């Protein structure tokens, strides 16, 4: 908890390097601390170093104990930002498989599928998700949009 507070404090002060040092220290102390990897990767993304963000997320997959779906999701977004679309789809699919009730994961994966020309796969994913969660407006709206577009 202390390291989490320290990290937030350093970020609030715009001390990205200090925050990164604190996160690296936390990882050295506990290589399975998934949240530290996620925050470190996010700090690299914030300064425009997507390659280091990707490497950090891959390390998290090797060592992290929890939040593997969130790590795969972050890795998928990193791949999108780098134009690595096939890898992005694979990572987003894994995140969605691990946490099928996570609306953000499903929504983002459906958009990625649709944007890569896989409209039927996006529709199928959304139909299954809406069937499981009929009151999830975000998914229902996206499904309607995709049904009504050529």
mmCIF file with all atom_site columns, C-alpha atoms in Angstrom:
data_model
loop_
_atom_site.group_PDB
_atom_site.id
_atom_site.type_symbol
_atom_site.label_atom_id
_atom_site.label_alt_id
_atom_site.label_comp_id
_atom_site.label_asym_id
_atom_site.label_entity_id
_atom_site.label_seq_id
_atom_site.pdbx_PDB_ins_code
_atom_site.Cartn_x
_atom_site.Cartn_y
_atom_site.Cartn_z
_atom_site.occupancy
_atom_site.B_iso_or_equiv
_atom_site.pdbx_formal_charge
_atom_site.auth_seq_id
_atom_site.auth_comp_id
_atom_site.auth_asym_id
_atom_site.auth_atom_id
_atom_site.pdbx_PDB_model_num
ATOM 1   C CA . UNK A 1 1   ? 0.000   0.000   0.000   1.00 0.00 ? 1   UNK A CA 1
ATOM 2   C CA . UNK A 1 2   ? 2.843   2.379   0.833   1.00 0.00 ? 2   UNK A CA 1
ATOM 3   C CA . UNK A 1 3   ? 4.361   1.969   -2.622  1.00 0.00 ? 3   UNK A CA 1
ATOM 4   C CA . UNK A 1 4   ? 0.988   2.589   -4.267  1.00 0.00 ? 4   UNK A CA 1
ATOM 5   C CA . UNK A 1 5   ? 0.610   5.852   -2.327  1.00 0.00 ? 5   UNK A CA 1
ATOM 6   C CA . UNK A 1 6   ? 4.189   6.829   -3.139  1.00 0.00 ? 6   UNK A CA 1
ATOM 7   C CA . UNK A 1 7   ? 3.620   6.148   -6.831  1.00 0.00 ? 7   UNK A CA 1
ATOM 8   C CA . UNK A 1 8   ? 0.460   8.273   -6.919  1.00 0.00 ? 8   UNK A CA 1
ATOM 9   C CA . UNK A 1 9   ? 2.212   11.063  -5.039  1.00 0.00 ? 9   UNK A CA 1
ATOM 10  C CA . UNK A 1 10  ? 5.134   11.084  -7.450  1.00 0.00 ? 10  UNK A CA 1
ATOM 11  C CA . UNK A 1 11  ? 2.818   11.118  -10.445 1.00 0.00 ? 11  UNK A CA 1
ATOM 12  C CA . UNK A 1 12  ? 0.821   13.981  -8.948  1.00 0.00 ? 12  UNK A CA 1
ATOM 13  C CA . UNK A 1 13  ? 4.106   15.886  -8.732  1.00 0.00 ? 13  UNK A CA 1
ATOM 14  C CA . UNK A 1 14  ? 4.845   15.023  -12.372 1.00 0.00 ? 14  UNK A CA 1
ATOM 15  C CA . UNK A 1 15  ? 7.880   13.014  -11.213 1.00 0.00 ? 15  UNK A CA 1
ATOM 16  C CA . UNK A 1 16  ? 7.620   10.227  -13.779 1.00 0.00 ? 16  UNK A CA 1
ATOM 17  C CA . UNK A 1 17  ? 11.203  9.077   -13.242 1.00 0.00 ? 17  UNK A CA 1
ATOM 18  C CA . UNK A 1 18  ? 10.669  8.936   -9.490  1.00 0.00 ? 18  UNK A CA 1
ATOM 19  C CA . UNK A 1 19  ? 7.464   6.981   -9.996  1.00 0.00 ? 19  UNK A CA 1
ATOM 20  C CA . UNK A 1 20  ? 9.209   4.583   -12.359 1.00 0.00 ? 20  UNK A CA 1
ATOM 21  C CA . UNK A 1 21  ? 12.019  4.055   -9.848  1.00 0.00 ? 21  UNK A CA 1
ATOM 22  C CA . UNK A 1 22  ? 9.480   3.321   -7.095  1.00 0.00 ? 22  UNK A CA 1
ATOM 23  C CA . UNK A 1 23  ? 7.652   0.841   -9.331  1.00 0.00 ? 23  UNK A CA 1
ATOM 24  C CA . UNK A 1 24  ? 10.855  -0.907  -10.369 1.00 0.00 ? 24  UNK A CA 1
ATOM 25  C CA . UNK A 1 25  ? 11.775  -1.175  -6.708  1.00 0.00 ? 25  UNK A CA 1
ATOM 26  C CA . UNK A 1 26  ? 8.377   -2.684  -5.925  1.00 0.00 ? 26  UNK A CA 1
ATOM 27  C CA . UNK A 1 27  ? 8.863   -5.236  -8.708  1.00 0.00 ? 27  UNK A CA 1
ATOM 28  C CA . UNK A 1 28  ? 12.332  -6.126  -7.394  1.00 0.00 ? 28  UNK A CA 1
ATOM 29  C CA . UNK A 1 29  ? 10.820  -6.736  -3.967  1.00 0.00 ? 29  UNK A CA 1
ATOM 30  C CA . UNK A 1 30  ? 7.889   -8.732  -5.355  1.00 0.00 ? 30  UNK A CA 1
ATOM 31  C CA . UNK A 1 31  ? 8.238   -9.918  -8.952  1.00 0.00 ? 31  UNK A CA 1
ATOM 32  C CA . UNK A 1 32  ? 4.609   -11.083 -8.921  1.00 0.00 ? 32  UNK A CA 1
ATOM 33  C CA . UNK A 1 33  ? 3.158   -7.621  -8.143  1.00 0.00 ? 33  UNK A CA 1
ATOM 34  C CA . UNK A 1 34  ? 1.062   -7.229  -11.300 1.00 0.00 ? 34  UNK A CA 1
ATOM 35  C CA . UNK A 1 35  ? -0.228  -3.752  -10.494 1.00 0.00 ? 35  UNK A CA 1
ATOM 36  C CA . UNK A 1 36  ? 3.327   -2.414  -10.380 1.00 0.00 ? 36  UNK A CA 1
ATOM 37  C CA . UNK A 1 37  ? 3.978   -3.720  -13.898 1.00 0.00 ? 37  UNK A CA 1
ATOM 38  C CA . UNK A 1 38  ? 0.706   -2.229  -15.160 1.00 0.00 ? 38  UNK A CA 1
ATOM 39  C CA . UNK A 1 39  ? 1.513   1.174   -13.673 1.00 0.00 ? 39  UNK A CA 1
ATOM 40  C CA . UNK A 1 40  ? 5.106   1.067   -14.916 1.00 0.00 ? 40  UNK A CA 1
ATOM 41  C CA . UNK A 1 41  ? 3.921   0.231   -18.424 1.00 0.00 ? 41  UNK A CA 1
ATOM 42  C CA . UNK A 1 42  ? 1.416   3.072   -18.225 1.00 0.00 ? 42  UNK A CA 1
ATOM 43  C CA . UNK A 1 43  ? 4.165   5.480   -17.193 1.00 0.00 ? 43  UNK A CA 1
ATOM 44  C CA . UNK A 1 44  ? 6.202   4.465   -20.253 1.00 0.00 ? 44  UNK A CA 1
ATOM 45  C CA . UNK A 1 45  ? 3.139   4.972   -22.453 1.00 0.00 ? 45  UNK A CA 1
ATOM 46  C CA . UNK A 1 46  ? 2.630   8.415   -20.926 1.00 0.00 ? 46  UNK A CA 1
ATOM 47  C CA . UNK A 1 47  ? 6.102   9.499   -22.041 1.00 0.00 ? 47  UNK A CA 1
ATOM 48  C CA . UNK A 1 48  ? 5.687   7.944   -25.491 1.00 0.00 ? 48  UNK A CA 1
ATOM 49  C CA . UNK A 1 49  ? 7.851   4.850   -25.039 1.00 0.00 ? 49  UNK A CA 1
ATOM 50  C CA . UNK A 1 50  ? 5.467   2.181   -26.265 1.00 0.00 ? 50  UNK A CA 1
ATOM 51  C CA . UNK A 1 51  ? 8.272   -0.347  -26.768 1.00 0.00 ? 51  UNK A CA 1
ATOM 52  C CA . UNK A 1 52  ? 9.184   -0.256  -23.068 1.00 0.00 ? 52  UNK A CA 1
ATOM 53  C CA . UNK A 1 53  ? 5.494   -0.426  -22.165 1.00 0.00 ? 53  UNK A CA 1
ATOM 54  C CA . UNK A 1 54  ? 5.131   -3.578  -24.268 1.00 0.00 ? 54  UNK A CA 1
ATOM 55  C CA . UNK A 1 55  ? 8.255   -5.158  -22.742 1.00 0.00 ? 55  UNK A CA 1
ATOM 56  C CA . UNK A 1 56  ? 7.015   -4.377  -19.235 1.00 0.00 ? 56  UNK A CA 1
ATOM 57  C CA . UNK A 1 57  ? 3.629   -5.940  -19.925 1.00 0.00 ? 57  UNK A CA 1
ATOM 58  C CA . UNK A 1 58  ? 5.263   -9.073  -21.319 1.00 0.00 ? 58  UNK A CA 1
ATOM 59  C CA . UNK A 1 59  ? 7.324   -9.299  -18.125 1.00 0.00 ? 59  UNK A CA 1
ATOM 60  C CA . UNK A 1 60  ? 4.097   -8.975  -16.153 1.00 0.00 ? 60  UNK A CA 1
ATOM 61  C CA . UNK A 1 61  ? 2.654   -11.947 -18.020 1.00 0.00 ? 61  UNK A CA 1
ATOM 62  C CA . UNK A 1 62  ? 5.725   -13.996 -17.128 1.00 0.00 ? 62  UNK A CA 1
ATOM 63  C CA . UNK A 1 63  ? 5.789   -13.071 -13.447 1.00 0.00 ? 63  UNK A CA 1
ATOM 64  C CA . UNK A 1 64  ? 2.475   -11.546 -12.417 1.00 0.00 ? 64  UNK A CA 1
ATOM 65  C CA . UNK A 1 65  ? 0.128   -13.372 -10.080 1.00 0.00 ? 65  UNK A CA 1
ATOM 66  C CA . UNK A 1 66  ? -3.128  -11.549 -10.658 1.00 0.00 ? 66  UNK A CA 1
ATOM 67  C CA . UNK A 1 67  ? -4.901  -9.273  -13.112 1.00 0.00 ? 67  UNK A CA 1
ATOM 68  C CA . UNK A 1 68  ? -3.700  -11.308 -16.106 1.00 0.00 ? 68  UNK A CA 1
ATOM 69  C CA . UNK A 1 69  ? -6.793  -10.234 -18.051 1.00 0.00 ? 69  UNK A CA 1
ATOM 70  C CA . UNK A 1 70  ? -5.993  -6.579  -17.370 1.00 0.00 ? 70  UNK A CA 1
ATOM 71  C CA . UNK A 1 71  ? -2.386  -7.129  -18.416 1.00 0.00 ? 71  UNK A CA 1
ATOM 72  C CA . UNK A 1 72  ? -3.479  -8.776  -21.688 1.00 0.00 ? 72  UNK A CA 1
ATOM 73  C CA . UNK A 1 73  ? -5.914  -5.919  -22.260 1.00 0.00 ? 73  UNK A CA 1
ATOM 74  C CA . UNK A 1 74  ? -3.185  -3.303  -21.716 1.00 0.00 ? 74  UNK A CA 1
ATOM 75  C CA . UNK A 1 75  ? -0.851  -5.263  -23.981 1.00 0.00 ? 75  UNK A CA 1
ATOM 76  C CA . UNK A 1 76  ? -3.542  -5.376  -26.667 1.00 0.00 ? 76  UNK A CA 1
ATOM 77  C CA . UNK A 1 77  ? -3.934  -1.604  -26.492 1.00 0.00 ? 77  UNK A CA 1
ATOM 78  C CA . UNK A 1 78  ? -0.164  -1.206  -26.670 1.00 0.00 ? 78  UNK A CA 1
ATOM 79  C CA . UNK A 1 79  ? -0.098  -3.333  -29.815 1.00 0.00 ? 79  UNK A CA 1
ATOM 80  C CA . UNK A 1 80  ? -2.871  -1.207  -31.353 1.00 0.00 ? 80  UNK A CA 1
ATOM 81  C CA . UNK A 1 81  ? -0.889  1.971   -30.675 1.00 0.00 ? 81  UNK A CA 1
ATOM 82  C CA . UNK A 1 82  ? 2.097   0.347   -32.409 1.00 0.00 ? 82  UNK A CA 1
ATOM 83  C CA . UNK A 1 83  ? 0.071   -0.841  -35.403 1.00 0.00 ? 83  UNK A CA 1
ATOM 84  C CA . UNK A 1 84  ? 0.584   -4.518  -34.492 1.00 0.00 ? 84  UNK A CA 1
ATOM 85  C CA . UNK A 1 85  ? -3.027  -5.425  -35.168 1.00 0.00 ? 85  UNK A CA 1
ATOM 86  C CA . UNK A 1 86  ? -2.867  -9.215  -35.292 1.00 0.00 ? 86  UNK A CA 1
ATOM 87  C CA . UNK A 1 87  ? -1.017  -9.323  -31.980 1.00 0.00 ? 87  UNK A CA 1
ATOM 88  C CA . UNK A 1 88  ? -3.520  -6.809  -30.605 1.00 0.00 ? 88  UNK A CA 1
ATOM 89  C CA . UNK A 1 89  ? -6.456  -9.013  -31.558 1.00 0.00 ? 89  UNK A CA 1
ATOM 90  C CA . UNK A 1 90  ? -4.831  -12.031 -29.911 1.00 0.00 ? 90  UNK A CA 1
ATOM 91  C CA . UNK A 1 91  ? -4.149  -10.156 -26.661 1.00 0.00 ? 91  UNK A CA 1
ATOM 92  C CA . UNK A 1 92  ? -7.622  -8.574  -26.576 1.00 0.00 ? 92  UNK A CA 1
ATOM 93  C CA . UNK A 1 93  ? -9.197  -11.974 -27.267 1.00 0.00 ? 93  UNK A CA 1
ATOM 94  C CA . UNK A 1 94  ? -7.275  -13.476 -24.366 1.00 0.00 ? 94  UNK A CA 1
ATOM 95  C CA . UNK A 1 95  ? -8.325  -10.652 -22.037 1.00 0.00 ? 95  UNK A CA 1
ATOM 96  C CA . UNK A 1 96  ? -11.942 -11.125 -23.069 1.00 0.00 ? 96  UNK A CA 1
ATOM 97  C CA . UNK A 1 97  ? -11.716 -14.908 -22.630 1.00 0.00 ? 97  UNK A CA 1
ATOM 98  C CA . UNK A 1 98  ? -10.308 -14.486 -19.133 1.00 0.00 ? 98  UNK A CA 1
ATOM 99  C CA . UNK A 1 99  ? -12.900 -11.903 -18.109 1.00 0.00 ? 99  UNK A CA 1
ATOM 100 C CA . UNK A 1 100 ? -15.955 -12.304 -20.370 1.00 0.00 ? 100 UNK A CA 1
ATOM 101 C CA . UNK A 1 101 ? -18.100 -10.151 -18.079 1.00 0.00 ? 101 UNK A CA 1
ATOM 102 C CA . UNK A 1 102 ? -15.763 -7.179  -18.277 1.00 0.00 ? 102 UNK A CA 1
ATOM 103 C CA . UNK A 1 103 ? -17.692 -4.718  -20.440 1.00 0.00 ? 103 UNK A CA 1
ATOM 104 C CA . UNK A 1 104 ? -14.620 -2.673  -21.352 1.00 0.00 ? 104 UNK A CA 1
ATOM 105 C CA . UNK A 1 105 ? -12.742 -5.756  -22.567 1.00 0.00 ? 105 UNK A CA 1
ATOM 106 C CA . UNK A 1 106 ? -15.679 -6.993  -24.645 1.00 0.00 ? 106 UNK A CA 1
ATOM 107 C CA . UNK A 1 107 ? -16.464 -3.555  -26.086 1.00 0.00 ? 107 UNK A CA 1
ATOM 108 C CA . UNK A 1 108 ? -12.851 -2.865  -27.078 1.00 0.00 ? 108 UNK A CA 1
ATOM 109 C CA . UNK A 1 109 ? -12.333 -6.333  -28.536 1.00 0.00 ? 109 UNK A CA 1
ATOM 110 C CA . UNK A 1 110 ? -15.537 -5.996  -30.601 1.00 0.00 ? 110 UNK A CA 1
ATOM 111 C CA . UNK A 1 111 ? -14.379 -2.637  -31.969 1.00 0.00 ? 111 UNK A CA 1
ATOM 112 C CA . UNK A 1 112 ? -10.963 -4.075  -32.814 1.00 0.00 ? 112 UNK A CA 1
ATOM 113 C CA . UNK A 1 113 ? -12.547 -7.013  -34.641 1.00 0.00 ? 113 UNK A CA 1
ATOM 114 C CA . UNK A 1 114 ? -14.892 -4.725  -36.556 1.00 0.00 ? 114 UNK A CA 1
ATOM 115 C CA . UNK A 1 115 ? -12.113 -2.280  -37.450 1.00 0.00 ? 115 UNK A CA 1
ATOM 116 C CA . UNK A 1 116 ? -10.017 -5.137  -38.809 1.00 0.00 ? 116 UNK A CA 1
ATOM 117 C CA . UNK A 1 117 ? -12.837 -6.231  -41.130 1.00 0.00 ? 117 UNK A CA 1
ATOM 118 C CA . UNK A 1 118 ? -14.180 -9.033  -38.954 1.00 0.00 ? 118 UNK A CA 1
ATOM 119 C CA . UNK A 1 119 ? -17.740 -7.730  -38.663 1.00 0.00 ? 119 UNK A CA 1
ATOM 120 C CA . UNK A 1 120 ? -19.344 -11.150 -38.197 1.00 0.00 ? 120 UNK A CA 1
ATOM 121 C CA . UNK A 1 121 ? -16.968 -12.024 -35.368 1.00 0.00 ? 121 UNK A CA 1
ATOM 122 C CA . UNK A 1 122 ? -17.698 -8.674  -33.709 1.00 0.00 ? 122 UNK A CA 1
ATOM 123 C CA . UNK A 1 123 ? -21.448 -9.224  -34.054 1.00 0.00 ? 123 UNK A CA 1
ATOM 124 C CA . UNK A 1 124 ? -21.196 -12.739 -32.630 1.00 0.00 ? 124 UNK A CA 1
ATOM 125 C CA . UNK A 1 125 ? -19.130 -11.545 -29.679 1.00 0.00 ? 125 UNK A CA 1
ATOM 126 C CA . UNK A 1 126 ? -21.585 -8.740  -28.923 1.00 0.00 ? 126 UNK A CA 1
ATOM 127 C CA . UNK A 1 127 ? -24.650 -10.960 -29.313 1.00 0.00 ? 127 UNK A CA 1
ATOM 128 C CA . UNK A 1 128 ? -23.261 -13.430 -26.774 1.00 0.00 ? 128 UNK A CA 1
ATOM 129 C CA . UNK A 1 129 ? -22.296 -10.630 -24.403 1.00 0.00 ? 129 UNK A CA 1
ATOM 130 C CA . UNK A 1 130 ? -25.706 -8.948  -24.620 1.00 0.00 ? 130 UNK A CA 1
ATOM 131 C CA . UNK A 1 131 ? -27.403 -12.290 -24.030 1.00 0.00 ? 131 UNK A CA 1
ATOM 132 C CA . UNK A 1 132 ? -25.385 -12.680 -20.803 1.00 0.00 ? 132 UNK A CA 1
ATOM 133 C CA . UNK A 1 133 ? -25.822 -9.033  -19.802 1.00 0.00 ? 133 UNK A CA 1
ATOM 134 C CA . UNK A 1 134 ? -28.996 -7.650  -21.451 1.00 0.00 ? 134 UNK A CA 1
ATOM 135 C CA . UNK A 1 135 ? -28.940 -4.457  -19.376 1.00 0.00 ? 135 UNK A CA 1
ATOM 136 C CA . UNK A 1 136 ? -25.456 -3.417  -20.462 1.00 0.00 ? 136 UNK A CA 1
ATOM 137 C CA . UNK A 1 137 ? -26.359 -0.376  -22.573 1.00 0.00 ? 137 UNK A CA 1
ATOM 138 C CA . UNK A 1 138 ? -22.877 0.174   -23.988 1.00 0.00 ? 138 UNK A CA 1
ATOM 139 C CA . UNK A 1 139 ? -22.758 -3.299  -25.511 1.00 0.00 ? 139 UNK A CA 1
ATOM 140 C CA . UNK A 1 140 ? -26.375 -3.189  -26.689 1.00 0.00 ? 140 UNK A CA 1
ATOM 141 C CA . UNK A 1 141 ? -25.808 0.147   -28.433 1.00 0.00 ? 141 UNK A CA 1
ATOM 142 C CA . UNK A 1 142 ? -22.651 -1.062  -30.164 1.00 0.00 ? 142 UNK A CA 1
ATOM 143 C CA . UNK A 1 143 ? -24.450 -4.205  -31.305 1.00 0.00 ? 143 UNK A CA 1
ATOM 144 C CA . UNK A 1 144 ? -27.244 -2.104  -32.819 1.00 0.00 ? 144 UNK A CA 1
ATOM 145 C CA . UNK A 1 145 ? -24.757 0.176   -34.561 1.00 0.00 ? 145 UNK A CA 1
ATOM 146 C CA . UNK A 1 146 ? -22.906 -2.772  -36.086 1.00 0.00 ? 146 UNK A CA 1
ATOM 147 C CA . UNK A 1 147 ? -26.136 -4.473  -37.138 1.00 0.00 ? 147 UNK A CA 1
ATOM 148 C CA . UNK A 1 148 ? -27.228 -1.312  -38.944 1.00 0.00 ? 148 UNK A CA 1
ATOM 149 C CA . UNK A 1 149 ? -23.959 -0.616  -40.791 1.00 0.00 ? 149 UNK A CA 1
ATOM 150 C CA . UNK A 1 150 ? -22.982 -2.246  -44.059 1.00 0.00 ? 150 UNK A CA 1
#
